[in-house]
Short mmCIF file of N, CA, C and O in Angstrom, two decimals:
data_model
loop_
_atom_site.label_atom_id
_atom_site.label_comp_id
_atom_site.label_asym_id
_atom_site.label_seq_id
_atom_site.Cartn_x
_atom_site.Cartn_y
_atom_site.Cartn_z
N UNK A 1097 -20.16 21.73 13.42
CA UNK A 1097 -19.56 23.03 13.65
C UNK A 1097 -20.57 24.11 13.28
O UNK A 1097 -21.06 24.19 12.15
N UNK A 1098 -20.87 25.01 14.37
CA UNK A 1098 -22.05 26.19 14.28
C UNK A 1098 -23.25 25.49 13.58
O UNK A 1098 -23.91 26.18 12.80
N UNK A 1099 -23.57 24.33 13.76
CA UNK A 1099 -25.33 23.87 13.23
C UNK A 1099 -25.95 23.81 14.54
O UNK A 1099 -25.32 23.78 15.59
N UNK A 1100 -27.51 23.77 14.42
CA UNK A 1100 -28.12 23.93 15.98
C UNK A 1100 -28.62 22.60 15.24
O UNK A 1100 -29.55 22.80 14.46
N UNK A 1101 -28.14 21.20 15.36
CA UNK A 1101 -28.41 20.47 15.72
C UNK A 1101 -29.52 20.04 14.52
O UNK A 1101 -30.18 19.02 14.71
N UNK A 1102 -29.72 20.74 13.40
CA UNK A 1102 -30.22 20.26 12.12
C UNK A 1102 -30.18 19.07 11.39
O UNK A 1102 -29.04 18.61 11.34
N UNK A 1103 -31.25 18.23 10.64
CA UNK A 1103 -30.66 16.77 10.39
C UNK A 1103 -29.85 17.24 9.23
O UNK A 1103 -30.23 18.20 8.56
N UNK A 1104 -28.96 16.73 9.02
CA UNK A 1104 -27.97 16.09 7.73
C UNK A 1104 -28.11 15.23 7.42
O UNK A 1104 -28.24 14.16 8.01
N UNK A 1105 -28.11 15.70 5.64
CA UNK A 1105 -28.66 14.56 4.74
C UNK A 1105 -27.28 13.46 5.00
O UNK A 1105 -26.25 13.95 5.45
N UNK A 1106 -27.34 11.97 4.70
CA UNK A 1106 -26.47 11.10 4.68
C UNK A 1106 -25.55 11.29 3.53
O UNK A 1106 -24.34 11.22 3.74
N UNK A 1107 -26.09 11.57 2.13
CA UNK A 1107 -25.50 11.93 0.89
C UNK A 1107 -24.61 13.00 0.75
O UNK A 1107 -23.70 13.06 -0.07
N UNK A 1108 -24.98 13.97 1.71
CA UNK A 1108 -23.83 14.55 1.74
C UNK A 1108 -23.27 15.05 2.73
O UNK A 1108 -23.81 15.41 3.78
N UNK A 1109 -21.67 15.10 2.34
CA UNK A 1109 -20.74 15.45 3.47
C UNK A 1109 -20.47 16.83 4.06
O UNK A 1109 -19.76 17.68 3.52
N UNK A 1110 -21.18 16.96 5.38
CA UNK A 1110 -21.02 18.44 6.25
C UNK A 1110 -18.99 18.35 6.34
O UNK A 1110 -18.40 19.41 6.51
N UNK A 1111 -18.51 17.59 6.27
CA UNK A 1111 -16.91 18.01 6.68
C UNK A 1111 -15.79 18.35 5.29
O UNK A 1111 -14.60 18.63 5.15
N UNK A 1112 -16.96 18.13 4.47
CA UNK A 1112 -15.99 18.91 2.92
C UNK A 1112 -16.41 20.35 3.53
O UNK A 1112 -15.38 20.93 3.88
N UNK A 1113 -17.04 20.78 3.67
CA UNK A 1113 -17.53 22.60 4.07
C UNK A 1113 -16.96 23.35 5.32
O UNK A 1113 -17.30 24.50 5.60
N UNK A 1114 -15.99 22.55 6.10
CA UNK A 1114 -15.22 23.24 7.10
C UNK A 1114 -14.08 23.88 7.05
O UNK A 1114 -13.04 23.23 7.02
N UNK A 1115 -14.05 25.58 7.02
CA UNK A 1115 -13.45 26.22 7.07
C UNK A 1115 -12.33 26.53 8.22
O UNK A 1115 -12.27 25.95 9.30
N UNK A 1116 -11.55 27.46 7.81
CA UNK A 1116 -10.34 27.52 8.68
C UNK A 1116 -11.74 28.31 10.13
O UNK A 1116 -11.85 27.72 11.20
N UNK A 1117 -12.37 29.23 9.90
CA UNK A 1117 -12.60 29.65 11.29
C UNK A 1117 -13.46 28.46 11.79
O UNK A 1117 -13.52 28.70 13.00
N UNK A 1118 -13.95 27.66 11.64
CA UNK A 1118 -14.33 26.49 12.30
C UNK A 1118 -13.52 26.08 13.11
O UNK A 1118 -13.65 26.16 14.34
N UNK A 1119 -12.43 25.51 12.41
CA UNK A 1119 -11.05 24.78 13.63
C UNK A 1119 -10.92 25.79 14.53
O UNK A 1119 -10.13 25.57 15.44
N UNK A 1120 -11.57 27.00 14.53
CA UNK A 1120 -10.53 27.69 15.62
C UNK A 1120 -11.62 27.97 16.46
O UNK A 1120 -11.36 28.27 17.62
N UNK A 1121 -12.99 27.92 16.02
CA UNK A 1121 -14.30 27.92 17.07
C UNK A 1121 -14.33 26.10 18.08
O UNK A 1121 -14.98 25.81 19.09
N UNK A 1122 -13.47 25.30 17.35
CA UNK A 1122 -13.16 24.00 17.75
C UNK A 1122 -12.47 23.52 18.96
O UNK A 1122 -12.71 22.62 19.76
N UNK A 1123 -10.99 24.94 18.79
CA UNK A 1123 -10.48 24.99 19.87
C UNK A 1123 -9.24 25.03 19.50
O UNK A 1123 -8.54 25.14 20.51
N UNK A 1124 -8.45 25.01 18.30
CA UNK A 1124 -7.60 25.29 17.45
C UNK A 1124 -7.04 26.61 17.80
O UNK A 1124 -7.79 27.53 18.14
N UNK A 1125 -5.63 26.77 17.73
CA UNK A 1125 -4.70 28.27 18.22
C UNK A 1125 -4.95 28.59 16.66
O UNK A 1125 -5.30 27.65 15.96
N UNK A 1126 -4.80 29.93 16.04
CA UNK A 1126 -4.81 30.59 14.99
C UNK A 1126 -3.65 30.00 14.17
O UNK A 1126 -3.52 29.37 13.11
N UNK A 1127 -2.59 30.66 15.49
CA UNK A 1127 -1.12 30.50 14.47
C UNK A 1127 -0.68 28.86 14.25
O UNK A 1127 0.46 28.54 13.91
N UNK A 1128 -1.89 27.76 14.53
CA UNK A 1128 -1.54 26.67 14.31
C UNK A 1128 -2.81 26.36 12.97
O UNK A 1128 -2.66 25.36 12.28
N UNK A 1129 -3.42 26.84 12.84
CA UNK A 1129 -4.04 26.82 11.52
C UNK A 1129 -3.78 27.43 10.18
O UNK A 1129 -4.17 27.12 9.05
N UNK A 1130 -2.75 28.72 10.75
CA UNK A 1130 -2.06 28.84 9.80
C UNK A 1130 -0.92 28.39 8.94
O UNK A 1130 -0.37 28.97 8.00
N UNK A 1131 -0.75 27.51 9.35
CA UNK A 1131 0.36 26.37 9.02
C UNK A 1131 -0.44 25.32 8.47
O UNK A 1131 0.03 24.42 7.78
N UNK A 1132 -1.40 25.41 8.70
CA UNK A 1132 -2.30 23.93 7.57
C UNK A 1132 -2.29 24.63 6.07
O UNK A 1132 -3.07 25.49 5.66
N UNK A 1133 -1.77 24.34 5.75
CA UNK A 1133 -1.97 25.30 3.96
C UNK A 1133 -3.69 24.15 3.45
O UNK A 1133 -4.73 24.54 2.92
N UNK A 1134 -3.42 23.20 3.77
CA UNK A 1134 -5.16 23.13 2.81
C UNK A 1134 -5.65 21.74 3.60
O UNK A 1134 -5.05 20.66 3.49
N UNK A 1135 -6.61 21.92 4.25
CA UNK A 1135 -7.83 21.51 4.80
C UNK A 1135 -8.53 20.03 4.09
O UNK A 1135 -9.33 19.93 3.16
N UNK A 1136 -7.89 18.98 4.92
CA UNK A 1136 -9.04 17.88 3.66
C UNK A 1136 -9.53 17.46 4.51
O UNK A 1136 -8.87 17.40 5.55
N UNK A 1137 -10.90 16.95 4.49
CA UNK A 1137 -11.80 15.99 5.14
C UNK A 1137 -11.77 14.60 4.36
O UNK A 1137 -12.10 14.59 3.18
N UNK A 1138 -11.33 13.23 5.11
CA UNK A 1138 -11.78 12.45 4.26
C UNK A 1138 -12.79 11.22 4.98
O UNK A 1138 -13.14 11.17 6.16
N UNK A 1139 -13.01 10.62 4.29
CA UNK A 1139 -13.82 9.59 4.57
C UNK A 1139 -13.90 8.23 4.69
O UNK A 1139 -13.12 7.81 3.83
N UNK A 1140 -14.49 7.09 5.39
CA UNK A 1140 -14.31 6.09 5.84
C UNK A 1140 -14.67 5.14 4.08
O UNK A 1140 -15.64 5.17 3.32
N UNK A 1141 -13.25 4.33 4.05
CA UNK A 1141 -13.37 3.76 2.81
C UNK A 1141 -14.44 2.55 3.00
O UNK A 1141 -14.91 2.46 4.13
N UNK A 1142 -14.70 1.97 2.40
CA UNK A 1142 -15.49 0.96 2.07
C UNK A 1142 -15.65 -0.22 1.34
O UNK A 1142 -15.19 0.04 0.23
N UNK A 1143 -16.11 -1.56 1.35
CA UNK A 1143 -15.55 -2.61 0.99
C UNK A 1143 -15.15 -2.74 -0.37
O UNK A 1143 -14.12 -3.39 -0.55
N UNK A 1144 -15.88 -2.14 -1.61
CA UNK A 1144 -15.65 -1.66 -2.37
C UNK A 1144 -14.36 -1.11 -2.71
O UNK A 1144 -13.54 -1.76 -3.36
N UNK A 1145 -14.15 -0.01 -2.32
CA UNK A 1145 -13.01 0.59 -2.02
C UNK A 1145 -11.74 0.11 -1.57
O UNK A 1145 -10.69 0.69 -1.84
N UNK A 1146 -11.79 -0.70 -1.06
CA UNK A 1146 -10.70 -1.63 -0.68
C UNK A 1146 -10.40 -2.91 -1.42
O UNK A 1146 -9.28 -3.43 -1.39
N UNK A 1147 -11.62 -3.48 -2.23
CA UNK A 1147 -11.09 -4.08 -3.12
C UNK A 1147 -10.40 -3.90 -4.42
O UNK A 1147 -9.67 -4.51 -5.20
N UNK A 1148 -11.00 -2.74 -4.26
CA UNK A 1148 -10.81 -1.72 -5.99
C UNK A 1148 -8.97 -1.89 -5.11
O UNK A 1148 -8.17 -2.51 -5.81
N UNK A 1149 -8.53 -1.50 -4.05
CA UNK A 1149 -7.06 -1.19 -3.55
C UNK A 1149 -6.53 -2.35 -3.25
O UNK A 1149 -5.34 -2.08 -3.06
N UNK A 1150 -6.71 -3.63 -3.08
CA UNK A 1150 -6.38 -4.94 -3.50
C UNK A 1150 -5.58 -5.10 -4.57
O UNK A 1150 -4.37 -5.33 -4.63
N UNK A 1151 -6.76 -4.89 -5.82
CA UNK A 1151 -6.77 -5.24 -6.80
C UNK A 1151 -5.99 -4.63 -8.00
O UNK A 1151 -4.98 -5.11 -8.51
N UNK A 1152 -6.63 -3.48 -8.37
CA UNK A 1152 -6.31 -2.73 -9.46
C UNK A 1152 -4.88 -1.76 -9.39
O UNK A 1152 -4.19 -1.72 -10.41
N UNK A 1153 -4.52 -1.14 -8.40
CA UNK A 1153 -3.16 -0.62 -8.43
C UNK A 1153 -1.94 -1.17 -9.25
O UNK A 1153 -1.97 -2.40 -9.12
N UNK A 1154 -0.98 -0.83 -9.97
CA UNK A 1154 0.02 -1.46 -10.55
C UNK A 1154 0.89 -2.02 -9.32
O UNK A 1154 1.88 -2.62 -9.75
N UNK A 1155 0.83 -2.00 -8.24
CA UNK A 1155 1.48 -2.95 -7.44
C UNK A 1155 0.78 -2.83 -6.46
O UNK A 1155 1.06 -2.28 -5.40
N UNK A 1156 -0.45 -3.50 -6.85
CA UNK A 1156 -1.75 -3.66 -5.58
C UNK A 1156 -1.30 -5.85 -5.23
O UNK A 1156 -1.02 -6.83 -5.92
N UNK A 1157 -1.48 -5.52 -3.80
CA UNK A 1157 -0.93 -6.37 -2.86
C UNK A 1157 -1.35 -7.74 -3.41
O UNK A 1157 -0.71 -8.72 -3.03
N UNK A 1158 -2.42 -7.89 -4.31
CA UNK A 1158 -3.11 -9.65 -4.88
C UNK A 1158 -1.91 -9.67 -6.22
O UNK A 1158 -1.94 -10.74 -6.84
N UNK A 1159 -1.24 -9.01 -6.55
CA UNK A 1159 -0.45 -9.01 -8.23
C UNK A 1159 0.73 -8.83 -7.40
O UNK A 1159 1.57 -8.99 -8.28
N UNK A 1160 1.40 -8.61 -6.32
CA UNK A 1160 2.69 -9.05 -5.82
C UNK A 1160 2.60 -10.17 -5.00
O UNK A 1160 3.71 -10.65 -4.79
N UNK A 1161 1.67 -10.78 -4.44
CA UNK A 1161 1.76 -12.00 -4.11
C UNK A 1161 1.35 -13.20 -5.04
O UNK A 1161 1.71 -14.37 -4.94
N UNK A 1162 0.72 -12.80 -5.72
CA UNK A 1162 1.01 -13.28 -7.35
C UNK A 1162 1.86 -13.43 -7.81
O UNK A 1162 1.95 -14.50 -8.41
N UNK A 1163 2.97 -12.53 -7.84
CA UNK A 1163 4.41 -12.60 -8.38
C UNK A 1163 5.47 -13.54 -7.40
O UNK A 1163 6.41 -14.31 -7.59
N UNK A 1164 4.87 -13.09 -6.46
CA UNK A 1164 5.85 -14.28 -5.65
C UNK A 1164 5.25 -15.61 -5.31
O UNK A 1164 5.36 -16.30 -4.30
N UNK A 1165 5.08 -15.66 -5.60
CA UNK A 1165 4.19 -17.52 -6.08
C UNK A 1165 4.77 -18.10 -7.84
O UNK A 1165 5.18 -19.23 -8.09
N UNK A 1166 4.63 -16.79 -8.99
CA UNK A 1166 5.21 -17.29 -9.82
C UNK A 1166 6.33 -17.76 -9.96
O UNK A 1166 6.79 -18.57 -10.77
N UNK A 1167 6.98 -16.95 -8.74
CA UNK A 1167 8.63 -17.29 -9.11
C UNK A 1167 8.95 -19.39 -9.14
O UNK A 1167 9.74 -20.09 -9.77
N UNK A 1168 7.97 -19.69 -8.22
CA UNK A 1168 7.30 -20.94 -8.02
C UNK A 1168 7.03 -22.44 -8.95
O UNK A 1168 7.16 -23.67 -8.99
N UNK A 1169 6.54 -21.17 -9.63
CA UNK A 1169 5.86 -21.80 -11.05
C UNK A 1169 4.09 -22.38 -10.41
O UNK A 1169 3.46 -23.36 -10.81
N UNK A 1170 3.73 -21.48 -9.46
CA UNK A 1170 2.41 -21.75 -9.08
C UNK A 1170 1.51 -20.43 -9.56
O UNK A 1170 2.20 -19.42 -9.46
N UNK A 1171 0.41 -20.20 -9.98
CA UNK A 1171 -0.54 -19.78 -10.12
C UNK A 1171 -1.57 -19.25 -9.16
O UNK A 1171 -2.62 -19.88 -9.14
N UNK A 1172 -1.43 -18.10 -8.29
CA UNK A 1172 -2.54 -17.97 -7.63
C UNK A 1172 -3.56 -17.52 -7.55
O UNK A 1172 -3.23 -16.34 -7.64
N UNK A 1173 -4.89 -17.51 -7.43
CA UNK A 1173 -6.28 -16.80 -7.65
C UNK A 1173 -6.58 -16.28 -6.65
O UNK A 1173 -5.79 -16.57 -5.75
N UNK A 1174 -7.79 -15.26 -6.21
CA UNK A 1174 -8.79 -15.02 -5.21
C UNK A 1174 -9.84 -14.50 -5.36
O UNK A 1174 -10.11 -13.41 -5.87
N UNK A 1175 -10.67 -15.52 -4.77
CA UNK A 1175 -12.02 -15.59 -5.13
C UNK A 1175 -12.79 -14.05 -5.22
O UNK A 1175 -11.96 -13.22 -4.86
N UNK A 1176 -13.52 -13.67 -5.43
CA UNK A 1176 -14.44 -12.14 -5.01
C UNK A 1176 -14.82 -12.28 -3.45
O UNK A 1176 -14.29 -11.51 -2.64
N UNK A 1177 -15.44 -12.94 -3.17
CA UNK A 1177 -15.70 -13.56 -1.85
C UNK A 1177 -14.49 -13.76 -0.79
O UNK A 1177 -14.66 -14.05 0.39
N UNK A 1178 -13.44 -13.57 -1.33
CA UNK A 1178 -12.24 -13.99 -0.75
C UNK A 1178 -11.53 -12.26 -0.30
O UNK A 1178 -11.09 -11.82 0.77
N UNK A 1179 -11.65 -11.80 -1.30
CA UNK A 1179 -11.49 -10.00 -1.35
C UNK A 1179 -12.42 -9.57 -0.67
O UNK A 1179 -12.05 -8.99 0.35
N UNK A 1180 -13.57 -9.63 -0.84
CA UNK A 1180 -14.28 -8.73 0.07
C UNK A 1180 -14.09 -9.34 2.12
O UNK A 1180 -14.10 -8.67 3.15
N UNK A 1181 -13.94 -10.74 1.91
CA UNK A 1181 -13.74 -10.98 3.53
C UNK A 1181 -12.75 -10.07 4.05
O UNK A 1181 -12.93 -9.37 5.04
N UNK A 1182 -11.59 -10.11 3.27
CA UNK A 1182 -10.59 -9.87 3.16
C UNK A 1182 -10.57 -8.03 3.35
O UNK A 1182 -9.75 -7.47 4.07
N UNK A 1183 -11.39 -7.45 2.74
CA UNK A 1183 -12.19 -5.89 3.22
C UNK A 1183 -12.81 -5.99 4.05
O UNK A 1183 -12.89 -4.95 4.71
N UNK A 1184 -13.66 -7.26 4.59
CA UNK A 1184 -14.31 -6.63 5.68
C UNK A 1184 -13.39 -6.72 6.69
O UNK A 1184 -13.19 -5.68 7.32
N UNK A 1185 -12.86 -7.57 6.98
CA UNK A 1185 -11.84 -7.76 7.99
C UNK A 1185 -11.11 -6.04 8.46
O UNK A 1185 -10.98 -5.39 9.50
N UNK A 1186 -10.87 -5.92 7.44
CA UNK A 1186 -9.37 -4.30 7.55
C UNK A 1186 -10.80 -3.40 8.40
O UNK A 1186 -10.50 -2.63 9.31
N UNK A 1187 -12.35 -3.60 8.01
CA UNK A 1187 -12.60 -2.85 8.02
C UNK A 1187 -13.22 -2.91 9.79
O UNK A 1187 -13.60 -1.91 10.39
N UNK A 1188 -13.20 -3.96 10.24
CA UNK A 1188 -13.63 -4.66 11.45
C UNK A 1188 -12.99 -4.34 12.35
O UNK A 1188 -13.50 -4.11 13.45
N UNK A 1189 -11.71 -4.24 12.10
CA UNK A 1189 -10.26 -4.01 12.79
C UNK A 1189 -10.32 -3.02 12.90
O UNK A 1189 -10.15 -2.65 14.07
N UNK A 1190 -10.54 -1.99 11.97
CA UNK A 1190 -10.49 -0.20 11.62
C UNK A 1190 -9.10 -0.01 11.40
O UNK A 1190 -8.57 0.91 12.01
N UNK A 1191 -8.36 -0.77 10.59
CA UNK A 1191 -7.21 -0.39 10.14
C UNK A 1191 -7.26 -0.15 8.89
O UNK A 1191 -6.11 -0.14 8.47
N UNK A 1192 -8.22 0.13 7.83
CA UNK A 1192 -8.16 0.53 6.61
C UNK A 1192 -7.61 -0.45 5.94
O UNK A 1192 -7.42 -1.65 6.14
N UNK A 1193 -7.24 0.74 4.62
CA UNK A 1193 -6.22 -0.23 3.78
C UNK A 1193 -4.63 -0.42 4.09
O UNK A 1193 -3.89 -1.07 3.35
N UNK A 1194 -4.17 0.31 5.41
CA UNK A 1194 -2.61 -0.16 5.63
C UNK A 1194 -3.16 -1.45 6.29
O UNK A 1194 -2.33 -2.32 6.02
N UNK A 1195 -3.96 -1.89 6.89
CA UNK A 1195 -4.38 -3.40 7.37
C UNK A 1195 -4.35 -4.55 6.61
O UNK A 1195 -4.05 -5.68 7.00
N UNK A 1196 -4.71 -4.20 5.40
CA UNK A 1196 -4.51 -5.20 4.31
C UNK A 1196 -3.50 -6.17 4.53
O UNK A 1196 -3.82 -7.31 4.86
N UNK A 1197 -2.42 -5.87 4.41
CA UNK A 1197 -1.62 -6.88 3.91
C UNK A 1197 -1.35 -7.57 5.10
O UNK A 1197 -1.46 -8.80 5.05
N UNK A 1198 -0.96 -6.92 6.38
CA UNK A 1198 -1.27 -8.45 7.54
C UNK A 1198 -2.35 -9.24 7.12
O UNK A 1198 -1.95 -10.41 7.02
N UNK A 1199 -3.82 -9.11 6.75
CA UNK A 1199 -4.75 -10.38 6.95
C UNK A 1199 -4.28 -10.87 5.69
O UNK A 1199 -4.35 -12.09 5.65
N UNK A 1200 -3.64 -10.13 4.21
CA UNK A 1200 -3.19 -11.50 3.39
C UNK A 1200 -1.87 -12.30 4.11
O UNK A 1200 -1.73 -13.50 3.86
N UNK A 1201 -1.23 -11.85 4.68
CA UNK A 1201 -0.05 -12.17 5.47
C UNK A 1201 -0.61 -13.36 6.12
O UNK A 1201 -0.06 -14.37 5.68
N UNK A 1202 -1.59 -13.62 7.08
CA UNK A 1202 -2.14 -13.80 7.79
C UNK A 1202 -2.58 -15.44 7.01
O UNK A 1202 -2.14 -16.51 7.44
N UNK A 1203 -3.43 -15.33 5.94
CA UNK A 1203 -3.97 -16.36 4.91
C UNK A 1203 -2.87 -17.21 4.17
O UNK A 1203 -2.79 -18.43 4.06
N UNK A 1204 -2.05 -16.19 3.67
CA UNK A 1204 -0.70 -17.03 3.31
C UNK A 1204 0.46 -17.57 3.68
O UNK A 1204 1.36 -18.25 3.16
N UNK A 1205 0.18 -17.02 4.85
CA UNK A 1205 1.71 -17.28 5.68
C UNK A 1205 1.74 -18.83 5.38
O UNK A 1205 2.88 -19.06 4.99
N UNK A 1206 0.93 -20.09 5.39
CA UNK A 1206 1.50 -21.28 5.43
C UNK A 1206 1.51 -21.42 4.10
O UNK A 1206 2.43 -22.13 3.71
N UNK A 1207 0.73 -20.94 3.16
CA UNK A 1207 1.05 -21.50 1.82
C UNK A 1207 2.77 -21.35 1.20
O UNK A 1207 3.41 -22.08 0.44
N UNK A 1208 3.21 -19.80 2.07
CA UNK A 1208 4.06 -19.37 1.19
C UNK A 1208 4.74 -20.43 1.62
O UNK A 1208 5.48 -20.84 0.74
N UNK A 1209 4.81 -21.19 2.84
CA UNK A 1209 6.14 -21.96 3.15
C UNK A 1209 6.12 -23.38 2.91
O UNK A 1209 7.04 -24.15 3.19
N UNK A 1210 4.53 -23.78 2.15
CA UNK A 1210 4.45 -25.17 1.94
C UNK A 1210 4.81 -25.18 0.17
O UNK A 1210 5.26 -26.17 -0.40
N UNK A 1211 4.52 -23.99 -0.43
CA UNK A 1211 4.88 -24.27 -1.80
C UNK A 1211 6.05 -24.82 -2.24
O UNK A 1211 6.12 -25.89 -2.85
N UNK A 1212 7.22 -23.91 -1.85
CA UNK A 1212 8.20 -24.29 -2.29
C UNK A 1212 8.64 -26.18 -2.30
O UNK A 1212 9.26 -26.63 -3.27
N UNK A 1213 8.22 -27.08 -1.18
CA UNK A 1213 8.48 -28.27 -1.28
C UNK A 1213 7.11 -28.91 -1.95
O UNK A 1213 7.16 -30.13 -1.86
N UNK A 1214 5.96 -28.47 -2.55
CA UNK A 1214 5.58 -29.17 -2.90
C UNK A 1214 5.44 -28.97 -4.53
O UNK A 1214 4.88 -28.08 -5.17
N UNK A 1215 6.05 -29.94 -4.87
CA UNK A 1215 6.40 -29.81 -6.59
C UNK A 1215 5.34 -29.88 -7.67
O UNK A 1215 5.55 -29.24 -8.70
N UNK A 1216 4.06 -30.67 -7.54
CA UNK A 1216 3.21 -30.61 -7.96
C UNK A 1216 1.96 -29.67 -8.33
O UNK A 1216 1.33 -29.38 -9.34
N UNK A 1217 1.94 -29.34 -6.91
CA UNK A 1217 0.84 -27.47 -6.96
C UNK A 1217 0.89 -26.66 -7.99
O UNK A 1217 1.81 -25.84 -8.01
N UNK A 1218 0.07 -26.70 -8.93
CA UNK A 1218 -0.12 -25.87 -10.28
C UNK A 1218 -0.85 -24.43 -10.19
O UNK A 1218 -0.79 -23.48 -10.96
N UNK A 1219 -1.61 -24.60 -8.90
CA UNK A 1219 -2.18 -23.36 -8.43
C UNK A 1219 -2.79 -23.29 -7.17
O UNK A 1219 -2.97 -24.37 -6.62
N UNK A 1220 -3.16 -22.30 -6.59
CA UNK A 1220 -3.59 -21.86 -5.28
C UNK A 1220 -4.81 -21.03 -5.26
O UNK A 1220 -4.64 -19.92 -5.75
N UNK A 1221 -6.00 -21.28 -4.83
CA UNK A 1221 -6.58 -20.75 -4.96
C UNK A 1221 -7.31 -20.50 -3.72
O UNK A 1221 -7.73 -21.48 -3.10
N UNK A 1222 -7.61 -18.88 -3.12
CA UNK A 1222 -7.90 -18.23 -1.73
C UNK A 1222 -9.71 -17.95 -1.78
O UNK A 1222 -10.29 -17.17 -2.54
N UNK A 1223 -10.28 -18.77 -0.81
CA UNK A 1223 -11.57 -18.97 -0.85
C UNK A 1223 -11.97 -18.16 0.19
O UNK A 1223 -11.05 -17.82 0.94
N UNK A 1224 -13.27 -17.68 0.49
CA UNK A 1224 -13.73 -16.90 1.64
C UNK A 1224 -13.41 -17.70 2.98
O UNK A 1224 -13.01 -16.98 3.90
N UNK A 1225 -13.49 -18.88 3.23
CA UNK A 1225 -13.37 -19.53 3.89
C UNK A 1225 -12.26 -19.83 4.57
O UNK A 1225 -12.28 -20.23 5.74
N UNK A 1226 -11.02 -19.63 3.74
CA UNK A 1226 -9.52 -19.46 3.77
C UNK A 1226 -9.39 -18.08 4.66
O UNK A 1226 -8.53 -18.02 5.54
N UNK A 1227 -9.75 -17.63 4.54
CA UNK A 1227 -9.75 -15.93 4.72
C UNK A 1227 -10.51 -15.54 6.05
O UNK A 1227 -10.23 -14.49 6.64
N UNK A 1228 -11.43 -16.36 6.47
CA UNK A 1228 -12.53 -16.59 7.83
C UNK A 1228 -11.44 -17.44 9.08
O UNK A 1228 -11.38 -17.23 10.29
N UNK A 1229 -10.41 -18.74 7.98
CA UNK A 1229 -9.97 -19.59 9.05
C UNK A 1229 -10.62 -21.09 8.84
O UNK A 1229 -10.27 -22.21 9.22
N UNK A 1230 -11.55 -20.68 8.20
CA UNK A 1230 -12.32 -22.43 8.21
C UNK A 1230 -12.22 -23.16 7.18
O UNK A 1230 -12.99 -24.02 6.78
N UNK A 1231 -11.13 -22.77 6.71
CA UNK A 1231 -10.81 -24.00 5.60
C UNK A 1231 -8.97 -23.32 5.26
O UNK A 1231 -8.60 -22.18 5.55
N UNK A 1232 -8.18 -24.29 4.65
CA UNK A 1232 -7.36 -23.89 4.20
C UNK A 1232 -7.56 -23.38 2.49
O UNK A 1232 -8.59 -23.52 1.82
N UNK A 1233 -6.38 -22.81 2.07
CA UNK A 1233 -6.85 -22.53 0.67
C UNK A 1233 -6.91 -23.52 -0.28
O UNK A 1233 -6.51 -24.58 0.20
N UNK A 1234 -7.19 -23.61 -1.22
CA UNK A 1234 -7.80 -24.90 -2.18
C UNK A 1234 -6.15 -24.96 -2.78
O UNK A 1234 -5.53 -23.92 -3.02
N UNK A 1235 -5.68 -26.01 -2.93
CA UNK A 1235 -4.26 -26.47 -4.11
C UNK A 1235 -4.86 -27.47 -4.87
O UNK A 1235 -5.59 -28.40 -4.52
N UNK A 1236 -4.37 -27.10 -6.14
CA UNK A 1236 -4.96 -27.39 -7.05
C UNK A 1236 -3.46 -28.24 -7.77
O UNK A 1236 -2.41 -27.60 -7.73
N UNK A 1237 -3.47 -29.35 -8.26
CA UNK A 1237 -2.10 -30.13 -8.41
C UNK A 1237 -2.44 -30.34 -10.20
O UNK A 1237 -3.58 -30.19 -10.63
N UNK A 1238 -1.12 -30.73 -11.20
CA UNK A 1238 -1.18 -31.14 -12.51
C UNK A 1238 -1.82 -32.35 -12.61
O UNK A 1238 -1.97 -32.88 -13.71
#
C-alpha cells in the first residue's frame, strides 16, 4: 500500500502499519471502514505455533484426547515428531489451527474404537508415522 515497489525486510511486518486511509486507497467505501473500530493484521502461524496450540492450552486438543482414553484406563502419548507432522499437515492443507483436530480425528479414529474391547492396552502411543499413514500407532500392553 503506497510503496513504489521497495524491498521489505522479511523481519518485519509492512501490514502491522496499515492505516484506515490505506483500505480506502485499496478500494474500501469510507462509511465501511468506519465501522471497523480496530484494524489487526495477522499472520501465518507456524509449526511451532501450532504445537505450542496442541499442547499447552488448558483444553488443548492432545490433554482431551488424553482424557478420553483415560476414561479407558489407557494412557496416551505423542511423540514430538508426531506433533509437528501433525502441524505440518494443518499447515499443508492451509487450514491452520481449526484443522487440527480432523487430522487427530483422522489418526485416532480406529484407536478410539479398538480400545474399548481391548482389555490389555496400558497405553497408546502416536508416532510420526501414525500421523503420515505408514504405520499404525504403537499399543503398548501390561
Amino acid at each position: 500500500f503506497g510503496q513504489n515497489n521497495k524491498a521489505i525486510d522479511d523481519d518485519s511486518s509492512y501490514m502491522q502499519e496499515i492505516v484506515a486511509e490505506d483500505i480506502q486507497k485499496f478500494g474500501l467505501i469510507p462509511e465501511f471502514i468506519g465501522r471497523l473500530p480496530v484494524l489487526a493484521a495477522l499472520e501465518q502461524l507456524t509449526v511451532d505455533d501450532l504445537v505450542r496450540i496442541l499442547t499447552e492450552p488448558r483444553n488443548a486438543l492432545v490433554k482431551q484426547y488424553q482424557t478420553l482414553l483415560s476414561y479407558d484406563g489407557v494412557e496416551l502419548e505423542f511423540d514430538q515428531d508426531a506433533l509437528e507432522a501433525i502441524a505440518s499437515k494443518a499447515i499443508e492443507r492451509k487450514t491452520g489451527a481449526r484443522g487440527l483436530r480432523s487430522i487427530i480425528e483422522e489418526v485416532m479414529m480406529d484407536v478410539m474404537f479398538e480400545i474399548p474391547s481391548l482389555e490389555d492396552v496400558t497405553k497408546v502411543r502416536i508416532t510420526k508415522e501414525a500421523v503420515d499413514g505408514k504405520a499404525a500407532p504403537v499399543l503398548e500392553t501390561a
